[in-house]
XYZ file of C-alpha atoms in Angstrom:
582
model
C -51.099 41.988 -13.697
C -50.661 38.389 -12.550
C -52.221 35.880 -14.944
C -52.557 32.185 -14.279
C -55.161 29.777 -15.550
C -54.745 27.518 -12.508
C -56.842 27.891 -9.405
C -54.833 29.515 -6.566
C -55.110 26.379 -4.445
C -53.794 24.321 -7.352
C -50.830 26.707 -7.697
C -50.010 26.470 -3.989
C -50.174 22.673 -4.215
C -47.827 22.681 -7.233
C -45.313 24.851 -5.384
C -45.524 22.552 -2.345
C -44.982 19.471 -4.500
C -41.980 21.097 -6.197
C -40.490 22.035 -2.838
C -41.049 18.546 -1.497
C -39.510 17.080 -4.625
C -36.475 19.327 -4.258
C -36.166 18.360 -0.587
C -36.327 14.664 -1.501
C -33.738 15.265 -4.233
C -31.384 16.986 -1.795
C -31.921 14.206 0.720
C -31.109 11.615 -1.928
C -28.033 13.622 -2.809
C -26.959 13.684 0.832
C -27.673 9.976 1.153
C -25.467 9.339 -1.874
C -22.409 10.727 -0.054
C -23.202 9.269 3.361
C -23.800 5.891 1.734
C -20.438 6.178 0.000
C -18.757 7.049 3.311
C -20.434 4.092 5.002
C -19.233 1.764 2.226
C -15.625 2.984 2.280
C -15.312 3.036 6.055
C -16.868 -0.424 6.404
C -14.992 -2.076 3.555
C -11.653 -0.267 3.113
C -10.864 1.735 6.265
C -11.642 -0.869 8.935
C -8.342 -0.316 10.729
C -8.226 3.131 12.286
C -7.336 4.770 15.580
C -10.849 6.266 15.486
C -14.078 4.427 16.278
C -16.408 3.850 13.345
C -18.706 6.575 14.679
C -15.775 9.017 14.785
C -14.756 7.986 11.275
C -18.258 8.653 9.965
C -18.290 12.104 11.600
C -14.948 12.880 9.951
C -16.247 11.754 6.564
C -19.457 13.777 7.031
C -17.300 16.833 7.600
C -15.561 16.259 4.248
C -18.914 15.856 2.490
C -20.215 19.113 3.909
C -16.971 21.065 3.392
C -16.879 19.985 -0.259
C -20.310 21.389 -1.187
C -19.039 24.520 -2.945
C -16.471 22.496 -4.933
C -18.779 19.662 -5.992
C -18.383 18.734 -9.659
C -14.947 20.348 -9.998
C -12.153 18.308 -11.610
C -8.953 18.579 -9.555
C -5.529 17.213 -10.492
C -2.698 16.511 -8.036
C 0.638 14.758 -8.512
C 3.219 12.752 -6.569
C 6.155 10.478 -7.280
C 5.588 6.765 -7.862
C 5.853 5.065 -4.471
C 3.762 2.334 -2.812
C 2.119 4.839 -0.458
C 1.250 7.202 -3.290
C -0.054 4.330 -5.390
C -2.442 3.605 -2.522
C -3.479 7.261 -2.468
C -3.939 7.314 -6.234
C -5.778 4.001 -6.569
C -7.831 3.973 -3.354
C -7.995 7.324 -1.577
C -8.616 9.456 -4.662
C -11.597 7.292 -5.602
C -12.938 7.289 -2.035
C -12.598 11.068 -1.791
C -14.387 11.585 -5.109
C -17.323 9.407 -4.071
C -17.615 10.905 -0.578
C -17.302 14.557 -1.648
C -18.445 14.822 -5.266
C -15.126 16.420 -6.259
C -13.619 14.603 -9.243
C -10.081 14.002 -8.016
C -7.269 12.617 -10.184
C -4.055 11.710 -8.371
C -1.293 11.452 -10.986
C 1.923 9.446 -10.470
C 5.249 10.469 -12.045
C 8.919 9.767 -11.442
C 10.416 12.041 -8.784
C 12.514 14.011 -11.283
C 9.433 14.696 -13.400
C 7.485 15.930 -10.360
C 10.245 18.431 -9.558
C 10.404 19.513 -13.208
C 6.641 20.249 -13.243
C 6.939 22.090 -9.941
C 9.836 24.203 -11.265
C 7.915 25.017 -14.424
C 4.909 26.193 -12.421
C 7.146 28.252 -10.122
C 8.877 29.954 -13.057
C 5.930 30.441 -15.396
C 3.096 31.041 -12.949
C 0.983 28.675 -15.062
C -1.078 26.207 -13.045
C -0.034 22.667 -13.973
C -1.266 20.760 -10.925
C -3.537 21.903 -8.122
C -1.258 20.365 -5.473
C 2.043 18.508 -5.345
C 3.455 15.865 -3.035
C 6.927 17.322 -2.918
C 9.850 16.205 -0.745
C 10.479 18.425 2.243
C 14.054 18.586 0.882
C 12.797 21.671 -0.949
C 11.911 23.495 2.282
C 14.816 25.919 1.797
C 13.635 26.602 -1.755
C 10.006 27.153 -0.774
C 10.930 29.318 2.206
C 13.082 31.616 0.056
C 11.263 31.900 -3.290
C 7.861 32.893 -1.914
C 6.031 30.812 -4.533
C 4.362 28.416 -2.074
C 1.158 29.112 -0.170
C 2.107 27.906 3.292
C -0.048 25.530 5.300
C -0.249 28.171 8.009
C -1.554 30.735 5.484
C -4.206 28.299 4.252
C -5.337 27.300 7.736
C -5.494 30.879 9.002
C -6.845 32.402 5.794
C -9.123 31.228 2.999
C -8.998 27.630 4.238
C -9.812 28.396 7.854
C -13.331 26.952 7.624
C -12.051 24.162 5.372
C -9.515 22.798 7.857
C -10.405 19.436 9.345
C -11.190 19.838 13.071
C -9.547 16.452 13.731
C -6.420 17.146 11.633
C -4.388 17.160 14.890
C -1.058 18.575 13.712
C 0.609 17.621 17.008
C 0.127 13.957 16.046
C 2.396 14.294 12.978
C 5.988 13.126 13.490
C 7.571 15.174 10.678
C 6.443 18.800 11.076
C 9.903 20.010 12.129
C 11.082 19.092 8.640
C 8.445 21.148 6.821
C 8.814 24.289 8.921
C 11.012 27.172 7.754
C 13.479 29.213 9.844
C 10.661 31.761 10.167
C 8.574 29.235 12.106
C 6.041 28.922 9.288
C 4.673 25.487 8.314
C 5.082 25.295 4.527
C 4.178 21.671 3.746
C 1.997 18.904 5.226
C 3.663 15.441 5.485
C 1.818 12.542 3.839
C 4.535 9.847 4.012
C 8.050 9.428 5.356
C 10.807 6.850 5.437
C 14.413 6.721 6.612
C 17.677 5.294 5.359
C 18.904 2.830 7.962
C 21.363 0.010 8.453
C 20.135 -3.375 7.135
C 21.660 -6.721 8.090
C 21.103 -10.491 8.040
C 20.227 -11.096 11.669
C 20.213 -14.867 11.135
C 23.848 -14.817 9.969
C 24.907 -12.491 12.771
C 23.495 -15.006 15.284
C 25.325 -18.032 13.919
C 27.743 -19.299 16.574
C 30.379 -20.357 14.025
C 30.414 -16.903 12.400
C 30.403 -15.094 15.760
C 33.375 -17.165 16.916
C 35.282 -16.598 13.670
C 34.668 -12.829 13.754
C 35.819 -12.545 17.390
C 39.012 -14.468 16.601
C 39.878 -12.163 13.697
C 38.799 -8.734 14.992
C 38.869 -9.124 18.757
C 35.312 -7.955 19.442
C 31.774 -9.297 19.013
C 29.872 -9.491 15.749
C 26.817 -7.245 16.129
C 25.132 -4.068 14.923
C 27.998 -1.672 14.056
C 28.035 1.563 16.023
C 30.800 3.141 13.929
C 32.130 2.928 10.394
C 35.209 1.025 11.540
C 33.009 -1.857 12.676
C 30.955 -1.695 9.480
C 34.160 -1.933 7.461
C 35.385 -4.906 9.520
C 32.065 -6.714 9.035
C 32.130 -5.980 5.286
C 35.626 -7.415 5.039
C 34.685 -10.396 7.201
C 31.842 -11.606 4.990
C 33.456 -10.760 1.635
C 37.022 -11.885 2.331
C 36.866 -14.447 5.154
C 33.407 -16.048 4.989
C 32.947 -15.848 1.204
C 30.166 -18.471 1.058
C 27.190 -19.402 3.229
C 25.221 -22.565 2.492
C 26.947 -22.804 -0.869
C 26.067 -19.264 -1.943
C 28.695 -16.555 -2.526
C 28.065 -13.658 -0.138
C 29.113 -10.038 0.070
C 29.646 -7.815 3.088
C 28.341 -4.609 1.492
C 25.883 -3.318 -1.119
C 25.772 0.000 -2.945
C 25.388 1.537 -6.404
C 27.672 3.675 -8.571
C 26.297 4.246 -12.071
C 26.593 7.775 -13.455
C 22.936 8.632 -13.022
C 20.913 11.325 -11.197
C 20.116 8.814 -8.459
C 23.822 8.738 -7.548
C 23.338 12.248 -6.179
C 20.708 10.997 -3.707
C 23.295 8.540 -2.372
C 25.215 11.551 -1.056
C 22.648 14.270 -0.409
C 20.616 11.677 1.558
C 22.938 12.250 3.674
C 26.294 10.504 3.411
C 28.435 13.352 4.711
C 26.352 13.746 7.877
C 26.746 10.042 8.649
C 30.521 10.523 8.472
C 30.254 13.649 10.619
C 31.150 16.375 8.131
C 28.609 18.963 9.293
C 27.888 20.755 12.548
C 25.794 19.823 15.541
C 22.124 20.746 15.484
C 18.766 19.156 14.716
C 17.060 18.764 12.365
C 20.155 19.965 10.449
C 23.611 21.164 11.359
C 24.151 24.870 12.027
C 25.904 26.842 10.738
C 27.177 24.082 8.379
C 24.668 21.453 7.211
C 25.031 17.947 5.774
C 25.618 19.291 2.256
C 28.548 21.317 3.572
C 26.743 24.639 3.027
C 27.378 27.304 5.669
C 24.692 29.850 6.546
C 24.995 33.068 8.511
C 21.755 34.639 9.704
C 19.827 32.353 7.297
C 21.902 33.430 4.258
C 24.061 30.758 2.546
C 27.651 32.029 2.452
C 29.475 29.154 0.755
C 30.163 25.441 0.483
C 33.893 25.487 -0.356
C 36.198 25.391 2.660
C 37.649 28.694 1.477
C 34.274 30.277 2.269
C 33.655 28.357 5.494
C 31.821 25.426 3.940
C 32.569 21.722 4.302
C 31.635 20.142 0.953
C 35.310 19.498 0.189
C 36.468 19.150 3.805
C 38.565 16.253 5.175
C 35.448 14.601 6.620
C 33.651 14.779 3.249
C 36.724 13.426 1.464
C 36.912 10.578 3.990
C 33.230 9.755 3.415
C 33.658 9.731 -0.370
C 36.844 7.652 -0.143
C 35.054 5.000 1.921
C 32.116 4.982 -0.502
C 34.432 4.177 -3.423
C 36.653 1.768 -1.479
C 33.845 -0.311 0.034
C 31.998 -0.633 -3.257
C 35.139 -1.832 -5.039
C 36.261 -4.248 -2.318
C 33.124 -5.652 -0.701
C 30.059 -5.207 -2.950
C 28.995 -7.423 -5.892
C 30.944 -6.413 -9.036
C 27.755 -5.332 -10.820
C 27.002 -2.724 -8.107
C 29.229 -0.123 -9.772
C 26.954 -0.179 -12.832
C 23.653 0.005 -10.928
C 21.275 2.860 -10.201
C 19.311 3.396 -7.001
C 16.239 1.525 -8.237
C 18.290 -1.345 -9.674
C 20.272 -1.875 -6.486
C 17.279 -1.684 -4.144
C 15.981 -5.269 -4.609
C 19.451 -6.907 -4.401
C 19.584 -7.553 -0.613
C 16.301 -9.485 -0.897
C 18.050 -12.017 -3.141
C 19.929 -13.433 -0.154
C 23.601 -12.715 -0.934
C 24.173 -9.499 1.047
C 25.227 -9.531 4.716
C 24.641 -5.856 5.461
C 23.949 -2.482 3.880
C 24.877 0.755 5.615
C 22.420 2.839 3.595
C 19.029 1.188 2.999
C 15.672 2.944 2.626
C 12.816 1.678 4.784
C 10.563 2.316 1.780
C 11.811 -1.088 0.573
C 10.346 -2.848 3.640
C 7.184 -4.045 1.897
C 9.220 -5.669 -0.898
C 11.543 -7.383 1.612
C 8.832 -9.308 3.485
C 7.196 -11.080 0.554
C 6.552 -14.790 0.995
C 9.105 -17.042 -0.648
C 12.062 -14.640 -0.611
C 15.434 -16.051 0.524
C 15.428 -13.435 3.311
C 12.024 -14.458 4.745
C 11.382 -17.402 7.069
C 8.636 -19.935 6.359
C 6.476 -18.394 9.092
C 6.637 -15.011 7.345
C 9.080 -13.360 9.753
C 12.168 -11.735 8.215
C 15.677 -13.137 8.503
C 16.913 -9.549 8.406
C 16.610 -6.526 10.675
C 16.993 -2.768 10.353
C 18.835 -0.620 12.881
C 20.375 2.860 13.150
C 23.200 3.386 10.700
C 26.728 3.554 12.130
C 28.499 6.911 12.250
C 31.919 7.970 10.983
C 34.866 9.213 13.080
C 34.000 12.895 12.589
C 30.482 12.468 14.005
C 29.653 13.971 17.415
C 26.697 13.681 19.787
C 24.066 16.240 18.849
C 24.449 15.758 15.080
C 21.954 14.219 12.697
C 22.824 10.623 11.850
C 21.027 9.962 8.596
C 18.360 10.933 6.130
C 14.588 10.778 6.267
C 12.414 11.337 3.207
C 9.253 13.304 3.993
C 6.893 13.558 1.015
C 4.607 16.488 1.781
C 1.595 18.254 0.327
C 2.719 21.514 -1.267
C 0.444 24.238 -2.653
C 1.451 26.935 -5.137
C 0.309 30.556 -5.002
C -0.111 30.402 -8.791
C -2.924 27.838 -8.404
C -6.357 29.527 -8.503
C -7.633 29.794 -4.949
C -10.768 27.705 -5.399
C -8.784 24.874 -6.999
C -6.133 25.117 -4.267
C -8.774 24.860 -1.544
C -10.426 21.835 -3.158
C -7.003 20.170 -3.333
C -6.423 21.148 0.304
C -9.484 19.081 1.220
C -8.055 16.061 -0.587
C -4.637 16.496 1.048
C -6.293 16.451 4.473
C -8.330 13.405 3.467
C -5.142 11.442 2.675
C -3.734 12.109 6.144
C -6.987 11.974 8.135
C -7.191 9.527 11.021
C -9.981 7.691 9.234
C -7.579 6.501 6.514
C -4.023 7.046 7.795
C -3.603 3.700 9.547
C -4.727 1.709 6.500
C -2.375 3.834 4.386
C 0.476 3.129 6.806
C -0.180 -0.615 6.583
C -0.243 -0.402 2.762
C 2.930 1.636 2.261
C 4.793 1.343 5.599
C 5.674 5.054 5.577
C 4.180 6.305 8.881
C 3.327 9.944 9.565
C 1.297 9.833 12.813
C 2.310 8.892 16.339
C -1.186 7.554 16.988
C -0.818 5.046 14.134
C 2.638 3.933 15.317
C 1.275 3.303 18.801
C -1.806 1.438 17.583
C -2.403 -2.228 18.338
C -2.387 -2.891 14.592
C 1.212 -1.709 14.137
C 2.406 -3.386 17.316
C 0.958 -6.682 16.093
C 2.653 -6.222 12.708
C 6.028 -5.296 14.235
C 7.572 -8.802 14.338
C 7.144 -9.093 10.565
C 8.612 -5.668 9.746
C 12.205 -6.156 10.860
C 12.474 -3.250 13.296
C 10.527 -0.574 11.400
C 7.943 -0.051 14.135
C 10.539 -0.166 16.908
C 12.672 2.452 15.129
C 9.791 4.831 14.503
C 8.516 4.481 18.049
C 11.991 5.257 19.440
C 13.669 8.617 20.126
C 16.338 7.572 17.606
C 14.039 8.626 14.743
C 14.752 12.298 15.548
C 18.370 11.886 14.376
C 17.222 11.038 10.832
C 16.189 14.211 9.011
C 15.656 15.462 5.434
C 17.709 18.079 3.630
C 17.330 21.310 5.565
C 16.868 25.019 5.020
C 20.550 25.828 4.259
C 19.985 24.679 0.649
C 18.567 27.734 -1.186
C 17.574 26.046 -4.462
C 17.345 22.267 -4.178
C 16.643 21.464 -7.862
C 19.599 23.499 -9.144
C 22.082 22.337 -6.529
C 21.007 18.682 -6.308
C 21.644 18.298 -10.056
C 25.368 18.905 -9.463
C 26.043 16.079 -7.042
C 25.809 13.034 -9.274
C 27.953 14.653 -11.954
C 30.871 15.193 -9.576
C 30.462 12.119 -7.361
C 30.470 9.935 -10.484
C 34.009 11.134 -11.239
C 35.198 9.707 -7.939
C 33.134 6.522 -8.368
C 34.632 5.839 -11.809
C 38.204 6.712 -10.811
C 38.220 9.648 -13.219
C 39.121 11.915 -10.293
C 40.270 11.491 -6.704
C 37.652 12.116 -4.005
C 39.378 15.422 -3.173
C 39.352 16.557 -6.811
C 35.707 15.560 -7.259
C 34.597 17.398 -4.125
C 36.671 20.492 -4.922
C 34.761 20.621 -8.205
C 31.409 20.086 -6.476
C 32.078 22.790 -3.874
C 33.060 25.289 -6.564
C 30.045 24.385 -8.702
C 27.657 24.859 -5.775
C 29.178 28.233 -4.996
C 28.870 29.334 -8.626
C 25.143 28.526 -8.577
C 24.712 30.431 -5.329
C 26.666 33.362 -6.766
C 24.247 33.493 -9.706
C 21.289 33.414 -7.317
C 22.861 36.249 -5.355
C 23.415 38.384 -8.465
C 19.957 37.675 -9.884
C 18.324 38.555 -6.553
C 15.434 36.186 -7.341
C 14.854 34.971 -3.780
C 12.315 36.888 -1.743
C 14.260 36.445 1.504
C 17.438 34.907 2.954
C 19.182 34.663 -0.410
C 22.889 33.726 -0.695
C 25.536 36.297 0.202
C 28.818 34.495 -0.350
C 31.885 35.004 1.818
C 35.058 36.151 0.114
C 37.465 33.213 -0.342
C 40.336 32.979 2.142
C 42.894 30.400 3.263
C 40.868 27.278 4.237
C 43.138 26.857 7.266
C 41.401 29.858 8.838
C 38.126 27.940 8.865
C 39.743 24.637 9.893
C 41.112 26.433 12.958
C 37.608 27.540 14.007
C 35.319 25.338 16.169
C 32.922 22.994 14.329
C 32.778 22.360 10.599
C 34.819 22.262 8.460
C 36.783 19.903 10.693
C 40.533 19.240 10.335
C 41.696 15.817 9.220
C 41.920 13.278 12.035
C 45.253 11.589 12.657
C 43.419 8.257 12.913
C 40.231 7.780 10.887
C 40.145 4.006 11.534
C 39.237 3.953 15.206
C 38.438 0.791 17.150
C 35.371 -0.983 15.841
C 32.361 -0.995 18.140
C 29.205 -3.123 17.941
C 26.095 -3.658 20.038
C 23.768 -6.683 20.239
C 20.496 -5.976 18.441
C 18.344 -6.941 21.419
C 20.256 -4.519 23.649
C 19.656 -1.787 21.075
C 15.903 -2.443 21.185
C 15.958 -2.340 24.982
C 17.762 1.007 24.877
C 14.999 2.400 22.668
C 12.289 1.033 24.933
C 13.965 2.474 28.042
C 14.282 5.862 26.318
C 10.561 5.833 25.483
C 9.662 5.039 29.082
C 12.013 7.730 30.336
């Protein structure tokens, strides 16, 4: 029997008041998130390829999609890089306020990120809810079956949690995060290339142009091939020696025995020389690491198995690395790591660098640097890197780093989906242009073609022109031939350092590297730990058999020092522009 001391009308009124109060509370709650979106869009995301109204609709979608995850604490991780610092310091806070999900974006050194990822893959224990992981691991993720692909998320549990305006066709790096099976495994959030860097102001000096022409018989300009790069390195180090009272060098590099020395080669020194096969984004059947695949299975990296890691082209590339560093770089370069050598060109003593990451752009345009004019424009430019004598049309020409959102199957689904929302937030059109301006690591065509980037172009030394040109397609990350990136990448610096220090000849060092890679792949084959396309090594045979076949490994050229060839920088830019129009 229902008992209540209140009059029925009083009870109805109480219920109505409670309902109204709840409605007001929910409205206040909704206002909290829309107010946050309004604040962030108005104050921090002013530059966007979307109108403010479109931005607010995109943010409202995130607020609504996040309802079931509100109050959760989510942890993601990436390497320490200017773009990721922006994500960690700005975007994570904005996302938390707009969605109610408490998002922490952790920053670690790249090696530590890979170590955490490996631990989660091996143990099945959830360490982070999402990783920004280089697409260099695409071959690993495709084979191990530990990653929840982007396609699986978008077509499965995350179907209703996929941003309607995500616009995958607008991304410039999806080819690099797609496996041989056509599945999209990772979502790019930043990318940068290694390009040629040079002092444009020096290259335009009439006295230096005249002197170079007298010595080498052709014009000083952007080198098209390694022969020209070598001539220019010799010219500044040996013949010019000083400019405006400052000792100058024609080359910059690094050679300390350190894990970063491996990146110098895997990112992708052999492909620049021409050691691999034709094919984009990576050579097939032999890639830029010298690993041969047959029907998606790695079959070897030693020439005796059909690989090219110790081939004449790879030996040539390694020989030039050692020779140029000893002859034309500052003496301290041999004792430097990647991070230590990076700021050196900005100090004003380096004429050119064949291998320079565009991720350094922001640090090279700071006011007051010797390489920056008083009006803020750079004295330097970036351009496509020259290629070696073994390179052929149709091959990749350099490396591009593509940091990409990666999700593990071992992460609980609800946590993975909440992290998926944040990943999309960091690449959404509402924020992507501001992120590109902050870190200069573009991921969207729409941002590259925006008025904002075109206006910034004169101060960025060729970055915008390069990324808006068809040339960008020749710069690609490590591809799918590499079955276990962490295990194999760890070998490179150990063997390359032997050549750099003179402990071994380039041939001896690369013979050791090729054998070491094959031993790792043999262990993977025996353990049968890869879910698909695992290694199945060829039986060793006389390397001459493979050298006699078309493509890589390629026989030694009779003349590796061909005629130097250069091109004026302005003509190069016009070529890019014409290609875009065509």
